[in-house]
PDB file of C-alpha atoms in Angstrom:
ATOM      1  CA  UNK A 221      -8.802   7.947   0.609  1.00  0.00           C
ATOM      2  CA  UNK A 222     -11.499   5.706   2.095  1.00  0.00           C
ATOM      3  CA  UNK A 223     -11.552   1.995   1.343  1.00  0.00           C
ATOM      4  CA  UNK A 224     -14.454  -0.409   1.945  1.00  0.00           C
ATOM      5  CA  UNK A 225     -13.496  -3.955   2.859  1.00  0.00           C
ATOM      6  CA  UNK A 226     -16.200  -6.613   2.530  1.00  0.00           C
ATOM      7  CA  UNK A 227     -14.764  -9.721   4.185  1.00  0.00           C
ATOM      8  CA  UNK A 228     -16.441 -12.185   6.521  1.00  0.00           C
ATOM      9  CA  UNK A 229     -13.343 -13.940   7.885  1.00  0.00           C
ATOM     10  CA  UNK A 230     -12.401 -12.065  11.046  1.00  0.00           C
ATOM     11  CA  UNK A 231      -8.662 -12.820  10.971  1.00  0.00           C
ATOM     12  CA  UNK A 232      -8.306 -11.878   7.296  1.00  0.00           C
ATOM     13  CA  UNK A 233     -10.325  -8.722   7.791  1.00  0.00           C
ATOM     14  CA  UNK A 234      -8.245  -7.694  10.800  1.00  0.00           C
ATOM     15  CA  UNK A 235      -5.007  -8.245   8.873  1.00  0.00           C
ATOM     16  CA  UNK A 236      -6.161  -6.221   5.878  1.00  0.00           C
ATOM     17  CA  UNK A 237      -7.723  -3.412   7.898  1.00  0.00           C
ATOM     18  CA  UNK A 238      -4.600  -2.899  10.035  1.00  0.00           C
ATOM     19  CA  UNK A 239      -2.412  -2.886   6.934  1.00  0.00           C
ATOM     20  CA  UNK A 240      -4.601  -0.351   5.137  1.00  0.00           C
ATOM     21  CA  UNK A 241      -4.666   1.909   8.192  1.00  0.00           C
ATOM     22  CA  UNK A 242      -0.883   1.703   8.530  1.00  0.00           C
ATOM     23  CA  UNK A 243      -0.668   2.687   4.851  1.00  0.00           C
ATOM     24  CA  UNK A 244      -2.651   5.846   5.550  1.00  0.00           C
ATOM     25  CA  UNK A 245      -6.114   4.824   4.332  1.00  0.00           C
ATOM     26  CA  UNK A 246      -9.422   5.356   6.100  1.00  0.00           C
ATOM     27  CA  UNK A 247     -11.315   2.067   6.255  1.00  0.00           C
ATOM     28  CA  UNK A 248     -14.915   0.854   6.428  1.00  0.00           C
ATOM     29  CA  UNK A 249     -15.656  -2.813   7.118  1.00  0.00           C
ATOM     30  CA  UNK A 250     -18.631  -5.000   6.303  1.00  0.00           C
ATOM     31  CA  UNK A 251     -18.726  -8.648   7.427  1.00  0.00           C
ATOM     32  CA  UNK A 252     -21.441  -9.808   4.993  1.00  0.00           C
ATOM     33  CA  UNK A 253     -22.636  -9.069   1.478  1.00  0.00           C
ATOM     34  CA  UNK A 254     -25.821  -7.191   2.363  1.00  0.00           C
ATOM     35  CA  UNK A 255     -24.031  -4.858   4.765  1.00  0.00           C
ATOM     36  CA  UNK A 256     -21.309  -4.443   2.148  1.00  0.00           C
ATOM     37  CA  UNK A 257     -23.882  -3.382  -0.458  1.00  0.00           C
ATOM     38  CA  UNK A 258     -25.486  -0.981   2.014  1.00  0.00           C
ATOM     39  CA  UNK A 259     -22.161   0.649   2.924  1.00  0.00           C
ATOM     40  CA  UNK A 260     -21.047   0.817  -0.710  1.00  0.00           C
ATOM     41  CA  UNK A 261     -24.183   2.781  -1.557  1.00  0.00           C
ATOM     42  CA  UNK A 262     -24.272   5.014   1.536  1.00  0.00           C
ATOM     43  CA  UNK A 263     -20.614   5.641   2.418  1.00  0.00           C
ATOM     44  CA  UNK A 264     -18.417   7.926   0.359  1.00  0.00           C
ATOM     45  CA  UNK A 265     -15.718   5.397  -0.494  1.00  0.00           C
ATOM     46  CA  UNK A 266     -12.982   5.604  -3.137  1.00  0.00           C
ATOM     47  CA  UNK A 267     -12.499   1.841  -3.641  1.00  0.00           C
ATOM     48  CA  UNK A 268     -13.867  -1.486  -2.415  1.00  0.00           C
ATOM     49  CA  UNK A 269     -12.078  -4.762  -1.710  1.00  0.00           C
ATOM     50  CA  UNK A 270     -14.688  -7.537  -1.904  1.00  0.00           C
ATOM     51  CA  UNK A 271     -14.471 -11.222  -1.016  1.00  0.00           C
ATOM     52  CA  UNK A 272     -16.506 -13.644  -3.160  1.00  0.00           C
ATOM     53  CA  UNK A 273     -17.703 -16.162  -0.556  1.00  0.00           C
ATOM     54  CA  UNK A 274     -19.836 -13.947   1.651  1.00  0.00           C
ATOM     55  CA  UNK A 275     -22.896 -14.690   3.803  1.00  0.00           C
ATOM     56  CA  UNK A 276     -26.178 -13.009   2.894  1.00  0.00           C
ATOM     57  CA  UNK A 277     -25.072 -11.888  -0.557  1.00  0.00           C
ATOM     58  CA  UNK A 278     -22.091 -13.265  -2.469  1.00  0.00           C
ATOM     59  CA  UNK A 279     -19.473 -10.979  -3.955  1.00  0.00           C
ATOM     60  CA  UNK A 280     -20.525 -11.541  -7.556  1.00  0.00           C
ATOM     61  CA  UNK A 281     -24.108 -10.461  -6.790  1.00  0.00           C
ATOM     62  CA  UNK A 282     -22.937  -7.519  -4.738  1.00  0.00           C
ATOM     63  CA  UNK A 283     -20.872  -6.174  -7.637  1.00  0.00           C
ATOM     64  CA  UNK A 284     -23.720  -6.769 -10.110  1.00  0.00           C
ATOM     65  CA  UNK A 285     -26.102  -4.771  -7.937  1.00  0.00           C
ATOM     66  CA  UNK A 286     -23.589  -1.925  -7.655  1.00  0.00           C
ATOM     67  CA  UNK A 287     -23.162  -1.715 -11.406  1.00  0.00           C
ATOM     68  CA  UNK A 288     -26.914  -2.022 -12.016  1.00  0.00           C
ATOM     69  CA  UNK A 289     -27.378   0.981  -9.707  1.00  0.00           C
ATOM     70  CA  UNK A 290     -24.835   2.968 -11.756  1.00  0.00           C
ATOM     71  CA  UNK A 291     -22.219   2.999  -9.004  1.00  0.00           C
ATOM     72  CA  UNK A 292     -18.744   3.090 -10.575  1.00  0.00           C
ATOM     73  CA  UNK A 293     -16.807   2.399  -7.370  1.00  0.00           C
ATOM     74  CA  UNK A 294     -13.542   0.586  -8.296  1.00  0.00           C
ATOM     75  CA  UNK A 295     -13.637  -2.990  -6.962  1.00  0.00           C
ATOM     76  CA  UNK A 296     -10.817  -5.440  -6.259  1.00  0.00           C
ATOM     77  CA  UNK A 297     -12.123  -8.993  -5.906  1.00  0.00           C
ATOM     78  CA  UNK A 298     -10.482 -11.243  -3.305  1.00  0.00           C
ATOM     79  CA  UNK A 299     -10.989 -14.985  -3.597  1.00  0.00           C
ATOM     80  CA  UNK A 300      -9.448 -18.317  -2.741  1.00  0.00           C
ATOM     81  CA  UNK A 301     -10.724 -19.462  -6.145  1.00  0.00           C
ATOM     82  CA  UNK A 302      -8.003 -19.314  -8.789  1.00  0.00           C
ATOM     83  CA  UNK A 303      -9.834 -20.740 -11.805  1.00  0.00           C
ATOM     84  CA  UNK A 304      -9.956 -18.749 -15.031  1.00  0.00           C
ATOM     85  CA  UNK A 305     -13.765 -19.034 -15.065  1.00  0.00           C
ATOM     86  CA  UNK A 306     -14.071 -17.324 -11.668  1.00  0.00           C
ATOM     87  CA  UNK A 307     -11.728 -14.532 -12.757  1.00  0.00           C
ATOM     88  CA  UNK A 308     -13.689 -14.000 -15.965  1.00  0.00           C
ATOM     89  CA  UNK A 309     -16.993 -13.950 -14.101  1.00  0.00           C
ATOM     90  CA  UNK A 310     -15.649 -11.398 -11.573  1.00  0.00           C
ATOM     91  CA  UNK A 311     -14.512  -9.083 -14.366  1.00  0.00           C
ATOM     92  CA  UNK A 312     -17.676  -9.551 -16.410  1.00  0.00           C
ATOM     93  CA  UNK A 313     -19.921  -8.708 -13.455  1.00  0.00           C
ATOM     94  CA  UNK A 314     -18.069  -5.400 -13.029  1.00  0.00           C
ATOM     95  CA  UNK A 315     -14.990  -6.126 -10.947  1.00  0.00           C
ATOM     96  CA  UNK A 316     -11.889  -4.145 -11.890  1.00  0.00           C
ATOM     97  CA  UNK A 317      -9.176  -6.481 -10.580  1.00  0.00           C
ATOM     98  CA  UNK A 318      -8.866  -9.984  -9.104  1.00  0.00           C
ATOM     99  CA  UNK A 319      -6.454 -11.131  -6.404  1.00  0.00           C
ATOM    100  CA  UNK A 320      -6.135 -14.759  -5.298  1.00  0.00           C
ATOM    101  CA  UNK A 321      -5.735 -15.670  -1.632  1.00  0.00           C
ATOM    102  CA  UNK A 322      -3.240 -16.019  -0.057  1.00  0.00           C
ATOM    103  CA  UNK A 323      -1.685 -12.805  -1.325  1.00  0.00           C
ATOM    104  CA  UNK A 324       1.166 -10.430  -0.571  1.00  0.00           C
ATOM    105  CA  UNK A 325      -0.134  -7.343   1.224  1.00  0.00           C
ATOM    106  CA  UNK A 326       2.282  -5.132  -0.711  1.00  0.00           C
ATOM    107  CA  UNK A 327       0.720  -6.460  -3.937  1.00  0.00           C
ATOM    108  CA  UNK A 328      -2.747  -5.534  -2.668  1.00  0.00           C
ATOM    109  CA  UNK A 329      -1.502  -2.005  -1.887  1.00  0.00           C
ATOM    110  CA  UNK A 330       0.082  -1.730  -5.344  1.00  0.00           C
ATOM    111  CA  UNK A 331      -3.182  -2.809  -7.012  1.00  0.00           C
ATOM    112  CA  UNK A 332      -5.182  -0.362  -4.877  1.00  0.00           C
ATOM    113  CA  UNK A 333      -2.858   2.486  -5.818  1.00  0.00           C
ATOM    114  CA  UNK A 334      -3.038   1.539  -9.515  1.00  0.00           C
ATOM    115  CA  UNK A 335      -6.848   1.491  -9.504  1.00  0.00           C
ATOM    116  CA  UNK A 336      -7.039   4.789  -7.635  1.00  0.00           C
ATOM    117  CA  UNK A 337      -4.682   6.401 -10.152  1.00  0.00           C
ATOM    118  CA  UNK A 338      -6.772   5.037 -13.012  1.00  0.00           C
ATOM    119  CA  UNK A 339      -9.983   6.240 -11.408  1.00  0.00           C
ATOM    120  CA  UNK A 340      -8.619   9.763 -10.956  1.00  0.00           C
ATOM    121  CA  UNK A 341      -6.897   9.742 -14.359  1.00  0.00           C
ATOM    122  CA  UNK A 342      -3.704  10.936 -12.677  1.00  0.00           C
ATOM    123  CA  UNK A 343      -0.540  10.557 -14.733  1.00  0.00           C
ATOM    124  CA  UNK A 344       2.317   8.646 -13.151  1.00  0.00           C
ATOM    125  CA  UNK A 345       4.882  11.208 -11.888  1.00  0.00           C
ATOM    126  CA  UNK A 346       8.451  11.049 -13.162  1.00  0.00           C
ATOM    127  CA  UNK A 347       9.782  12.839 -10.058  1.00  0.00           C
ATOM    128  CA  UNK A 348       9.031  12.332  -6.386  1.00  0.00           C
ATOM    129  CA  UNK A 349       9.711  15.114  -3.868  1.00  0.00           C
ATOM    130  CA  UNK A 350       9.752  15.114  -0.086  1.00  0.00           C
ATOM    131  CA  UNK A 351      10.903  18.372   1.478  1.00  0.00           C
ATOM    132  CA  UNK A 352      14.146  19.299  -0.313  1.00  0.00           C
ATOM    133  CA  UNK A 353      14.602  15.698  -1.498  1.00  0.00           C
ATOM    134  CA  UNK A 354      13.972  14.987  -5.172  1.00  0.00           C
ATOM    135  CA  UNK A 355      14.008  11.552  -6.812  1.00  0.00           C
ATOM    136  CA  UNK A 356      14.071  11.356 -10.621  1.00  0.00           C
ATOM    137  CA  UNK A 357      12.482   8.024 -11.463  1.00  0.00           C
ATOM    138  CA  UNK A 358      13.742   8.070 -15.059  1.00  0.00           C
ATOM    139  CA  UNK A 359      17.388   8.977 -14.539  1.00  0.00           C
ATOM    140  CA  UNK A 360      17.402   7.466 -11.008  1.00  0.00           C
ATOM    141  CA  UNK A 361      19.074  10.658  -9.763  1.00  0.00           C
ATOM    142  CA  UNK A 362      18.654  11.546  -6.067  1.00  0.00           C
ATOM    143  CA  UNK A 363      19.321  15.061  -4.730  1.00  0.00           C
ATOM    144  CA  UNK A 364      18.791  17.049  -1.559  1.00  0.00           C
ATOM    145  CA  UNK A 365      18.608  20.613  -2.762  1.00  0.00           C
ATOM    146  CA  UNK A 366      21.509  20.971  -5.180  1.00  0.00           C
ATOM    147  CA  UNK A 367      23.544  18.159  -3.602  1.00  0.00           C
ATOM    148  CA  UNK A 368      23.634  14.846  -5.496  1.00  0.00           C
ATOM    149  CA  UNK A 369      23.351  11.694  -3.373  1.00  0.00           C
ATOM    150  CA  UNK A 370      24.889   8.509  -4.718  1.00  0.00           C
ATOM    151  CA  UNK A 371      22.945   5.406  -3.691  1.00  0.00           C
ATOM    152  CA  UNK A 372      22.975   1.780  -4.730  1.00  0.00           C
ATOM    153  CA  UNK A 373      20.137   0.197  -6.775  1.00  0.00           C
ATOM    154  CA  UNK A 374      18.566  -1.551  -3.773  1.00  0.00           C
ATOM    155  CA  UNK A 375      18.769   1.653  -1.746  1.00  0.00           C
ATOM    156  CA  UNK A 376      17.029   3.483  -4.587  1.00  0.00           C
ATOM    157  CA  UNK A 377      14.193   0.917  -4.573  1.00  0.00           C
ATOM    158  CA  UNK A 378      13.860   1.331  -0.814  1.00  0.00           C
ATOM    159  CA  UNK A 379      13.910   5.129  -1.013  1.00  0.00           C
ATOM    160  CA  UNK A 380      11.394   5.168  -3.871  1.00  0.00           C
ATOM    161  CA  UNK A 381       9.009   3.007  -1.813  1.00  0.00           C
ATOM    162  CA  UNK A 382       9.334   5.341   1.173  1.00  0.00           C
ATOM    163  CA  UNK A 383       8.834   8.420  -1.040  1.00  0.00           C
ATOM    164  CA  UNK A 384       5.716   6.954  -2.680  1.00  0.00           C
ATOM    165  CA  UNK A 385       4.375   6.548   0.857  1.00  0.00           C
ATOM    166  CA  UNK A 386       5.701   9.867   2.167  1.00  0.00           C
ATOM    167  CA  UNK A 387       4.012  10.873   5.399  1.00  0.00           C
ATOM    168  CA  UNK A 388       2.766   7.306   5.986  1.00  0.00           C
ATOM    169  CA  UNK A 389       4.344   4.905   8.428  1.00  0.00           C
ATOM    170  CA  UNK A 390       5.414   1.727   6.613  1.00  0.00           C
ATOM    171  CA  UNK A 391       6.078  -1.386   8.655  1.00  0.00           C
ATOM    172  CA  UNK A 392       9.121  -3.653   8.491  1.00  0.00           C
ATOM    173  CA  UNK A 393       6.898  -6.371   7.049  1.00  0.00           C
ATOM    174  CA  UNK A 394       5.663  -4.122   4.225  1.00  0.00           C
ATOM    175  CA  UNK A 395       9.222  -3.053   3.371  1.00  0.00           C
ATOM    176  CA  UNK A 396      10.400  -6.680   3.319  1.00  0.00           C
ATOM    177  CA  UNK A 397       7.555  -7.686   1.012  1.00  0.00           C
ATOM    178  CA  UNK A 398       7.987  -4.773  -1.389  1.00  0.00           C
ATOM    179  CA  UNK A 399      11.766  -4.388  -1.596  1.00  0.00           C
ATOM    180  CA  UNK A 400      13.004  -7.934  -1.041  1.00  0.00           C
ATOM    181  CA  UNK A 401       9.850  -9.749  -2.195  1.00  0.00           C
ATOM    182  CA  UNK A 402       9.911 -12.561   0.337  1.00  0.00           C
ATOM    183  CA  UNK A 403       7.972 -13.294   3.480  1.00  0.00           C
ATOM    184  CA  UNK A 404       8.821 -11.527   6.691  1.00  0.00           C
ATOM    185  CA  UNK A 405      11.354 -13.209   8.957  1.00  0.00           C
ATOM    186  CA  UNK A 406      11.195 -11.647  12.431  1.00  0.00           C
ATOM    187  CA  UNK A 407      14.787 -12.772  13.127  1.00  0.00           C
ATOM    188  CA  UNK A 408      16.444 -10.817  10.329  1.00  0.00           C
ATOM    189  CA  UNK A 409      17.786  -7.312  10.753  1.00  0.00           C
ATOM    190  CA  UNK A 410      18.225  -6.619   7.022  1.00  0.00           C
ATOM    191  CA  UNK A 411      15.720  -3.753   7.071  1.00  0.00           C
ATOM    192  CA  UNK A 412      17.379  -2.028  10.026  1.00  0.00           C
ATOM    193  CA  UNK A 413      20.816  -2.438   8.392  1.00  0.00           C
ATOM    194  CA  UNK A 414      19.693  -0.951   5.066  1.00  0.00           C
ATOM    195  CA  UNK A 415      17.793   1.866   6.785  1.00  0.00           C
ATOM    196  CA  UNK A 416      20.935   2.754   8.749  1.00  0.00           C
ATOM    197  CA  UNK A 417      23.007   2.931   5.523  1.00  0.00           C
ATOM    198  CA  UNK A 418      20.321   4.962   3.756  1.00  0.00           C
ATOM    199  CA  UNK A 419      20.063   7.372   6.674  1.00  0.00           C
ATOM    200  CA  UNK A 420      23.845   7.883   6.628  1.00  0.00           C
ATOM    201  CA  UNK A 421      23.590   9.106   3.036  1.00  0.00           C
ATOM    202  CA  UNK A 422      20.227  10.819   3.160  1.00  0.00           C
ATOM    203  CA  UNK A 423      20.293  12.605   6.521  1.00  0.00           C
ATOM    204  CA  UNK A 424      23.703  12.674   8.175  1.00  0.00           C
ATOM    205  CA  UNK A 425      25.267  15.402   5.954  1.00  0.00           C
ATOM    206  CA  UNK A 426      22.208  17.652   6.276  1.00  0.00           C
ATOM    207  CA  UNK A 427      20.681  19.720   9.067  1.00  0.00           C
ATOM    208  CA  UNK A 428      17.082  18.603   8.575  1.00  0.00           C
ATOM    209  CA  UNK A 429      16.295  14.909   8.936  1.00  0.00           C
ATOM    210  CA  UNK A 430      13.821  13.192   6.599  1.00  0.00           C
ATOM    211  CA  UNK A 431      13.970   9.486   7.497  1.00  0.00           C
ATOM    212  CA  UNK A 432      12.414   8.766  10.895  1.00  0.00           C
ATOM    213  CA  UNK A 433      11.868   5.650  12.981  1.00  0.00           C
ATOM    214  CA  UNK A 434       8.434   5.289  14.591  1.00  0.00           C
ATOM    215  CA  UNK A 435       9.188   2.852  17.387  1.00  0.00           C
ATOM    216  CA  UNK A 436       6.940  -0.198  17.432  1.00  0.00           C
ATOM    217  CA  UNK A 437       5.457   0.648  14.021  1.00  0.00           C
ATOM    218  CA  UNK A 438       8.081   1.192  11.313  1.00  0.00           C
ATOM    219  CA  UNK A 439       9.552   4.073   9.314  1.00  0.00           C
ATOM    220  CA  UNK A 440       8.310   7.285   7.720  1.00  0.00           C
ATOM    221  CA  UNK A 441       9.855   9.653   5.213  1.00  0.00           C
ATOM    222  CA  UNK A 442       8.759  13.240   5.832  1.00  0.00           C
ATOM    223  CA  UNK A 443      10.173  16.662   6.795  1.00  0.00           C
ATOM    224  CA  UNK A 444      11.288  16.873  10.412  1.00  0.00           C
ATOM    225  CA  UNK A 445       8.756  19.583  11.253  1.00  0.00           C
ATOM    226  CA  UNK A 446       5.905  17.327  10.179  1.00  0.00           C
ATOM    227  CA  UNK A 447       7.309  14.402  12.137  1.00  0.00           C
ATOM    228  CA  UNK A 448       7.556  16.437  15.329  1.00  0.00           C
ATOM    229  CA  UNK A 449       3.834  17.279  15.101  1.00  0.00           C
ATOM    230  CA  UNK A 450       2.777  13.609  15.044  1.00  0.00           C
TER     231      UNK A 450
END
């Protein structure tokens, strides 16, 4: 999936682009509205994240021009403006979602995934599989092959997040934001502790390992053969 980011603030753009790339997305960046419009019409993108206050061409006008040209690219609007009027205007001009700055990166990822699912009309799966691991989201049953694995509710939430991002490296910050829903504290080792407990249940009794640590980056859930070829 390729995502276009139209954002003029260099620090914000760098933060978002790095996060998207770590989440497995290909990214295209435009630092002003006119370049954003050009790339939205010439690049084969699956979704756009567009700031409102842009030089050259503001976000509202950019979206209006896209829709006038018949381009149905899903658009998430980013803005420091939180008024109802601004949200209504963004949606009326053709935006599909609206996220107020500052925002949780995990929330942005969740909104991106939701819009991409809607755009592709893909039904939400009831079961996630990674190698011989199966996770039933309705019964909350976890198995490796025919072996049932008993895990706690928080461990299930953590494993579900990893499985939804199978094959992608997720950072400690992203895990903290998604599973514990509070800002990242570099001094805490709660992620490492939970990962160790999850690995004991998920991998230790089995020959093939699924949960891997990518040093300096984070964690990835994938078959061992795929991990070795990274």
